[in-house]
Amino acid sequence: MSAGTRFSEVRRFAELDSTNRYLLDEARAGASDGLVVVADHQTAGRGRLGRRWEAPPGANLLLSVLLRPDLRPEELHLSTVAMALAARLASAEATGLEITLKWPNDLMVGERKTAGILAETLLQPPGPPGGAEPAVVAVVVGIGLNLAWPPPDGAAGSVPLPEGLGPATSLWRESGTRVEPGVLLDRLLAHLEPLVDDLSDPAGRRRLASDYRRACTTLGRLVRVSLEGETVTGTVLDITGEGHLLLDVGACVRTIPAGDVVHLRG
Ligand code: BT5
């Protein structure tokens, strides 16, 4: 990335446990806004709720960025939104595919997941519940973007997908275009730069939220949402300013802060 942009320092690793773990440690040690880390392979790539992110060495883009935006904790979901919009634009530009967003953190081609985003936060003070309102010190936003894996059917060297992966796809599989991780990285960071500026500006935050709504195919859908200990089905009425789902479940409208969604029909 060219000097003078927020993302002028990119650290590249052949292997790391997790790019998010690495940058959270760097953030605690005082690393600056804009540090980027990329790995060819992760040995313990993280999803939400302790889940794993899978990718064979060298196939996909695995990256995290460290941000220190001027955000309140309830606005943090917008950092995931900024990454999702940047990755969507970069992927579409490189392949011509239409990429949609699935609440809360997925990029999709049709109903198959082509990227997942994990934002992890450092708050100050982390202290006990009921204490002073915490401030956002840093947020690490990681994305795993499937470029070449899972490969197209019959491609040389195909290996069976891990069990429980769910409906996954890659840009190569969907478009026939094999994009190098470095090419997609440059495009993604170029799109991310102005979107990260938007995080620290009220008008910018409104723009991010409205661009997200336009790209998010969960809105208006009949969905099944798995929550801790319960599954609910309903129609998505809206996504709130805090990034929560408003779900019409018939008897009432539920506010869902986080969960796993299955799109049931249009
Ligand atoms: C996510 O979690 O989708 C967030 C994934 C973030 C990964 C990036 S890679 C760079 C950075 N460093 C990290 O350590 N993490 C971030 P979640 O919504 O919980 O989805 C996880 C689930 O997606 C898994 O349980 C699998 O079912 C599925 N999955 C795993 N690998 C996948 C892949 N490559 N493509 C599609 N689905 C996958």
Coordinates of C-alpha atoms and ligand atoms in Angstrom, one line a residue:
M1 CA 0.0 0.0 0.0
S2 CA 1.3 3.5 -0.8
A3 CA 2.9 5.5 2.0
G4 CA 0.8 8.2 3.5
T5 CA -2.3 6.1 3.8
R6 CA -3.5 4.7 7.1
F7 CA -2.4 1.2 6.0
S8 CA 1.2 2.0 5.2
E9 CA 2.5 -0.9 7.5
V10 CA 1.6 -4.4 6.4
R11 CA 3.2 -7.3 8.2
R12 CA 3.2 -10.6 6.3
F13 CA 3.6 -14.0 7.9
A14 CA 3.8 -17.4 6.3
E15 CA 2.0 -18.8 9.3
L16 CA 0.4 -17.5 12.4
D17 CA -2.1 -18.9 14.9
S18 CA -4.5 -16.1 14.2
T19 CA -4.1 -12.7 12.7
N20 CA -6.7 -11.3 15.1
R21 CA -4.9 -12.7 18.1
Y22 CA -1.6 -11.2 16.9
L23 CA -3.0 -7.7 16.4
L24 CA -4.9 -7.7 19.7
D25 CA -1.6 -8.3 21.4
E26 CA 0.0 -5.6 19.3
A27 CA -2.8 -3.3 20.2
R28 CA -2.3 -3.9 24.0
A29 CA 1.3 -3.2 23.5
G30 CA 0.4 0.2 21.9
A31 CA 0.6 -0.4 18.2
S32 CA -0.8 2.4 16.1
D33 CA -4.1 2.7 14.1
G34 CA -3.8 1.2 10.6
L35 CA -1.4 -1.7 11.3
V36 CA -2.3 -4.6 8.9
V37 CA -1.3 -8.2 9.3
V38 CA -1.7 -10.9 6.7
A39 CA -1.0 -14.6 7.0
D40 CA -0.7 -17.3 4.3
H41 CA -1.9 -19.8 6.8
Q42 CA -3.5 -19.8 10.3
T43 CA -3.2 -22.7 12.7
A44 CA -6.0 -21.4 14.9
G45 CA -8.1 -19.1 12.8
R46 CA -10.9 -17.8 14.8
G47 CA -14.6 -17.4 14.1
R48 CA -17.2 -16.1 16.5
L49 CA -18.1 -17.9 19.7
G50 CA -14.9 -20.0 19.7
R51 CA -15.5 -21.4 16.3
R52 CA -12.7 -22.1 13.8
W53 CA -12.0 -20.4 10.5
E54 CA -10.6 -22.9 8.0
A55 CA -8.4 -22.3 5.0
P56 CA -5.5 -24.3 3.5
P57 CA -2.1 -22.5 3.2
G58 CA -1.8 -19.9 0.5
A59 CA -5.4 -20.2 -0.9
N60 CA -7.3 -17.4 0.6
L61 CA -6.9 -13.9 2.0
L62 CA -6.5 -13.9 5.8
L63 CA -6.0 -10.5 7.2
S64 CA -6.7 -8.2 10.2
V65 CA -6.5 -4.5 10.6
L66 CA -6.0 -2.5 13.8
L67 CA -8.2 0.5 14.1
R68 CA -8.5 3.1 16.8
P69 CA -11.7 4.9 15.7
D70 CA -13.6 7.5 17.6
L71 CA -16.6 5.2 18.3
R72 CA -18.9 4.4 21.2
P73 CA -19.1 0.7 22.2
E74 CA -22.7 0.6 20.7
E75 CA -21.4 1.8 17.4
L76 CA -18.7 -0.9 17.1
H77 CA -20.6 -3.1 14.7
L78 CA -19.9 -0.4 12.1
S79 CA -16.3 -1.5 12.0
T80 CA -17.5 -4.9 10.7
V81 CA -19.7 -3.0 8.3
A82 CA -16.7 -1.0 6.9
M83 CA -14.7 -4.2 6.3
A84 CA -17.7 -5.9 4.7
L85 CA -18.4 -3.0 2.3
A86 CA -14.7 -2.8 1.4
A87 CA -14.3 -6.5 0.8
R88 CA -17.5 -6.6 -1.2
L89 CA -16.4 -3.7 -3.5
A90 CA -12.9 -5.2 -3.9
S91 CA -14.3 -8.7 -4.7
A92 CA -16.8 -7.5 -7.2
E93 CA -14.2 -5.3 -8.9
A94 CA -11.8 -8.3 -9.2
T95 CA -14.4 -10.9 -10.4
G96 CA -17.6 -9.1 -11.6
L97 CA -19.5 -11.2 -9.0
E98 CA -22.5 -9.8 -7.1
I99 CA -21.6 -10.2 -3.4
T100 CA -24.3 -9.7 -0.8
L101 CA -24.0 -9.3 2.9
K102 CA -25.7 -11.5 5.4
W103 CA -26.3 -10.3 9.0
P104 CA -24.2 -10.0 11.0
N105 CA -20.8 -10.8 9.5
D106 CA -20.9 -12.8 6.3
L107 CA -20.2 -12.0 2.6
M108 CA -22.2 -14.3 0.4
V109 CA -22.5 -15.3 -3.2
G110 CA -26.1 -16.4 -3.4
E111 CA -26.6 -18.5 -0.3
R112 CA -23.0 -19.6 0.1
K113 CA -20.5 -17.9 2.4
T114 CA -17.4 -16.5 0.8
A115 CA -16.1 -14.5 3.7
G116 CA -16.5 -14.0 7.4
I117 CA -15.6 -11.1 9.5
L118 CA -14.6 -11.1 13.2
A119 CA -14.2 -7.8 15.1
E120 CA -12.6 -8.0 18.5
T121 CA -12.4 -5.0 20.8
L122 CA -10.2 -3.6 23.6
L123 CA -12.3 -1.4 25.9
Q124 CA -11.1 0.9 28.7
P125 CA -11.8 0.3 31.5
P126 CA -12.7 -3.4 31.0
G127 CA -13.9 -3.2 34.7
P128 CA -16.9 -4.7 36.5
P129 CA -20.5 -4.4 35.2
G130 CA -22.1 -1.1 36.5
G131 CA -18.7 0.7 36.5
A132 CA -17.8 3.7 34.4
E133 CA -18.9 3.5 30.8
P134 CA -16.1 1.9 28.8
A135 CA -14.5 3.6 25.9
V136 CA -13.2 1.9 22.7
V137 CA -9.4 1.8 22.8
A138 CA -8.9 -0.4 19.7
V139 CA -10.8 -2.7 17.5
V140 CA -9.2 -5.5 15.5
V141 CA -11.2 -6.4 12.4
G142 CA -10.3 -9.6 10.7
I143 CA -11.6 -11.1 7.5
G144 CA -11.1 -14.5 5.9
L145 CA -12.0 -14.1 2.3
N146 CA -12.2 -17.3 0.2
L147 CA -10.3 -16.6 -3.0
A148 CA -9.3 -20.1 -4.2
W149 CA -10.7 -22.5 -1.6
P150 CA -13.1 -24.2 -1.8
P151 CA -12.0 -24.8 -5.4
P152 CA -14.2 -25.4 -8.4
D153 CA -15.4 -29.0 -8.7
G154 CA -12.8 -31.2 -10.3
A155 CA -9.9 -28.7 -9.9
A156 CA -6.5 -30.3 -9.4
G157 CA -5.6 -31.0 -5.9
S158 CA -9.1 -30.6 -4.5
V159 CA -9.4 -32.0 -1.0
P160 CA -12.6 -32.8 0.8
L161 CA -14.1 -30.0 2.8
P162 CA -13.9 -30.3 6.6
E163 CA -17.1 -31.6 8.2
G164 CA -19.5 -28.9 9.5
L165 CA -18.1 -26.2 7.3
G166 CA -21.5 -25.2 6.1
P167 CA -22.4 -23.8 2.7
A168 CA -19.0 -22.3 1.7
T169 CA -17.8 -21.0 -1.7
S170 CA -14.9 -19.0 -3.1
L171 CA -14.5 -16.3 -5.7
W172 CA -12.7 -18.8 -8.0
R173 CA -15.4 -21.3 -7.7
E174 CA -18.1 -18.8 -8.4
S175 CA -16.5 -16.6 -11.1
G176 CA -13.8 -18.8 -12.7
T177 CA -11.3 -16.0 -11.9
R178 CA -8.4 -16.8 -9.6
V179 CA -7.4 -13.7 -7.8
E180 CA -4.0 -13.5 -6.0
P181 CA -4.3 -12.6 -2.3
G182 CA -1.9 -9.7 -2.8
V183 CA -4.0 -8.2 -5.5
L184 CA -7.2 -8.4 -3.5
L185 CA -5.4 -7.1 -0.4
D186 CA -4.4 -3.9 -2.2
R187 CA -7.9 -3.3 -3.6
L188 CA -9.5 -4.0 -0.3
L189 CA -7.3 -1.6 1.7
A190 CA -7.9 1.1 -0.9
H191 CA -11.6 0.8 -0.5
L192 CA -11.3 0.5 3.3
E193 CA -9.4 3.7 3.8
P194 CA -12.3 6.2 3.2
L195 CA -14.8 3.8 5.0
V196 CA -12.6 3.8 8.1
D197 CA -12.5 7.6 8.0
D198 CA -16.3 7.4 8.0
L199 CA -16.3 5.6 11.3
S200 CA -15.1 8.7 13.2
D201 CA -17.7 11.1 11.6
P202 CA -21.5 11.2 12.3
A203 CA -22.4 11.7 8.6
G204 CA -19.9 8.9 7.7
R205 CA -21.5 6.6 10.2
R206 CA -25.0 7.2 8.7
R207 CA -23.6 6.5 5.2
L208 CA -22.0 3.2 6.4
A209 CA -25.3 2.2 8.0
S210 CA -27.3 3.0 4.9
D211 CA -24.8 1.3 2.5
Y212 CA -25.0 -1.8 4.7
R213 CA -28.8 -1.8 4.5
R214 CA -28.7 -1.6 0.7
A215 CA -26.3 -4.6 0.4
C216 CA -27.7 -6.7 3.3
T217 CA -30.1 -9.5 1.9
T218 CA -31.1 -10.5 5.5
L219 CA -33.4 -7.4 5.6
G220 CA -37.1 -8.2 4.8
R221 CA -36.4 -12.0 4.8
L222 CA -38.0 -14.9 6.7
V223 CA -35.1 -16.2 8.8
R224 CA -34.3 -18.7 11.5
V225 CA -32.0 -17.4 14.1
S226 CA -30.1 -19.6 16.5
L227 CA -29.5 -17.9 19.8
E228 CA -28.0 -19.3 23.0
G229 CA -30.4 -22.0 24.0
E230 CA -33.2 -21.1 21.7
T231 CA -34.1 -20.8 18.0
V232 CA -36.6 -18.2 16.7
T233 CA -38.2 -17.8 13.3
G234 CA -39.5 -14.5 11.9
T235 CA -39.4 -11.8 9.4
V236 CA -36.5 -9.2 9.6
L237 CA -38.1 -5.8 9.9
D238 CA -35.0 -3.7 10.3
I239 CA -31.5 -3.4 11.6
T240 CA -31.1 -0.9 14.4
G241 CA -28.5 1.8 14.8
E242 CA -26.6 -0.5 17.1
G243 CA -26.6 -3.3 14.4
H244 CA -29.3 -5.4 16.1
L245 CA -31.9 -7.3 14.2
L246 CA -35.6 -6.4 14.7
L247 CA -37.4 -9.7 14.1
D248 CA -41.2 -10.0 13.8
V249 CA -41.9 -13.4 15.4
G250 CA -45.7 -13.1 15.2
A251 CA -46.5 -12.5 18.8
C252 CA -44.1 -9.6 19.2
V253 CA -41.0 -7.9 17.7
R254 CA -37.8 -9.3 19.2
T255 CA -34.5 -7.3 19.2
I256 CA -31.6 -9.7 18.5
P257 CA -28.2 -8.4 19.3
A258 CA -26.3 -11.4 17.9
G259 CA -27.0 -14.8 16.5
D260 CA -26.6 -17.2 13.6
V261 CA -29.1 -16.7 10.8
V262 CA -30.4 -19.0 8.1
H263 CA -32.3 -17.3 5.3
L264 CA -35.5 -19.4 4.8
R265 CA -37.0 -17.7 1.7
G266 CA -37.2 -14.4 -0.1
Ligands
BT5_1 C1 -16.8 -15.8 11.1 O1 -17.2 -16.5 12.2 O2 -17.3 -15.9 10.0 C2 -15.6 -14.9 11.3 C3 -14.4 -15.5 10.6 C4 -13.2 -14.5 10.6 C5 -12.0 -15.2 10.1 C6 -10.8 -14.2 10.0 S1 -9.4 -14.9 9.2 C7 -8.4 -13.5 9.6 C8 -8.8 -13.2 11.1 N1 -8.0 -13.9 12.0 C9 -8.8 -14.8 12.7 O3 -8.4 -15.6 13.6 N2 -10.1 -14.7 12.3 C10 -10.2 -13.7 11.3 P1 -18.6 -17.3 12.3 O4 -19.7 -16.5 11.9 O5 -18.6 -17.8 13.7 O6 -18.4 -18.5 11.3 C11 -17.6 -19.6 11.6 C12 -18.1 -20.7 10.8 O7 -18.0 -20.6 9.4 C13 -17.4 -22.1 11.2 O8 -18.0 -22.7 12.3 C14 -17.7 -22.9 9.9 O9 -19.0 -23.5 9.9 C15 -17.7 -21.8 8.8 N3 -16.4 -21.7 8.1 C16 -15.1 -21.9 8.6 N4 -14.2 -21.6 7.6 C17 -14.9 -21.2 6.5 C18 -14.5 -20.8 5.3 N5 -13.3 -20.7 4.9 N6 -15.5 -20.4 4.4 C19 -16.8 -20.5 4.8 N7 -17.2 -20.9 6.0 C20 -16.3 -21.2 6.8

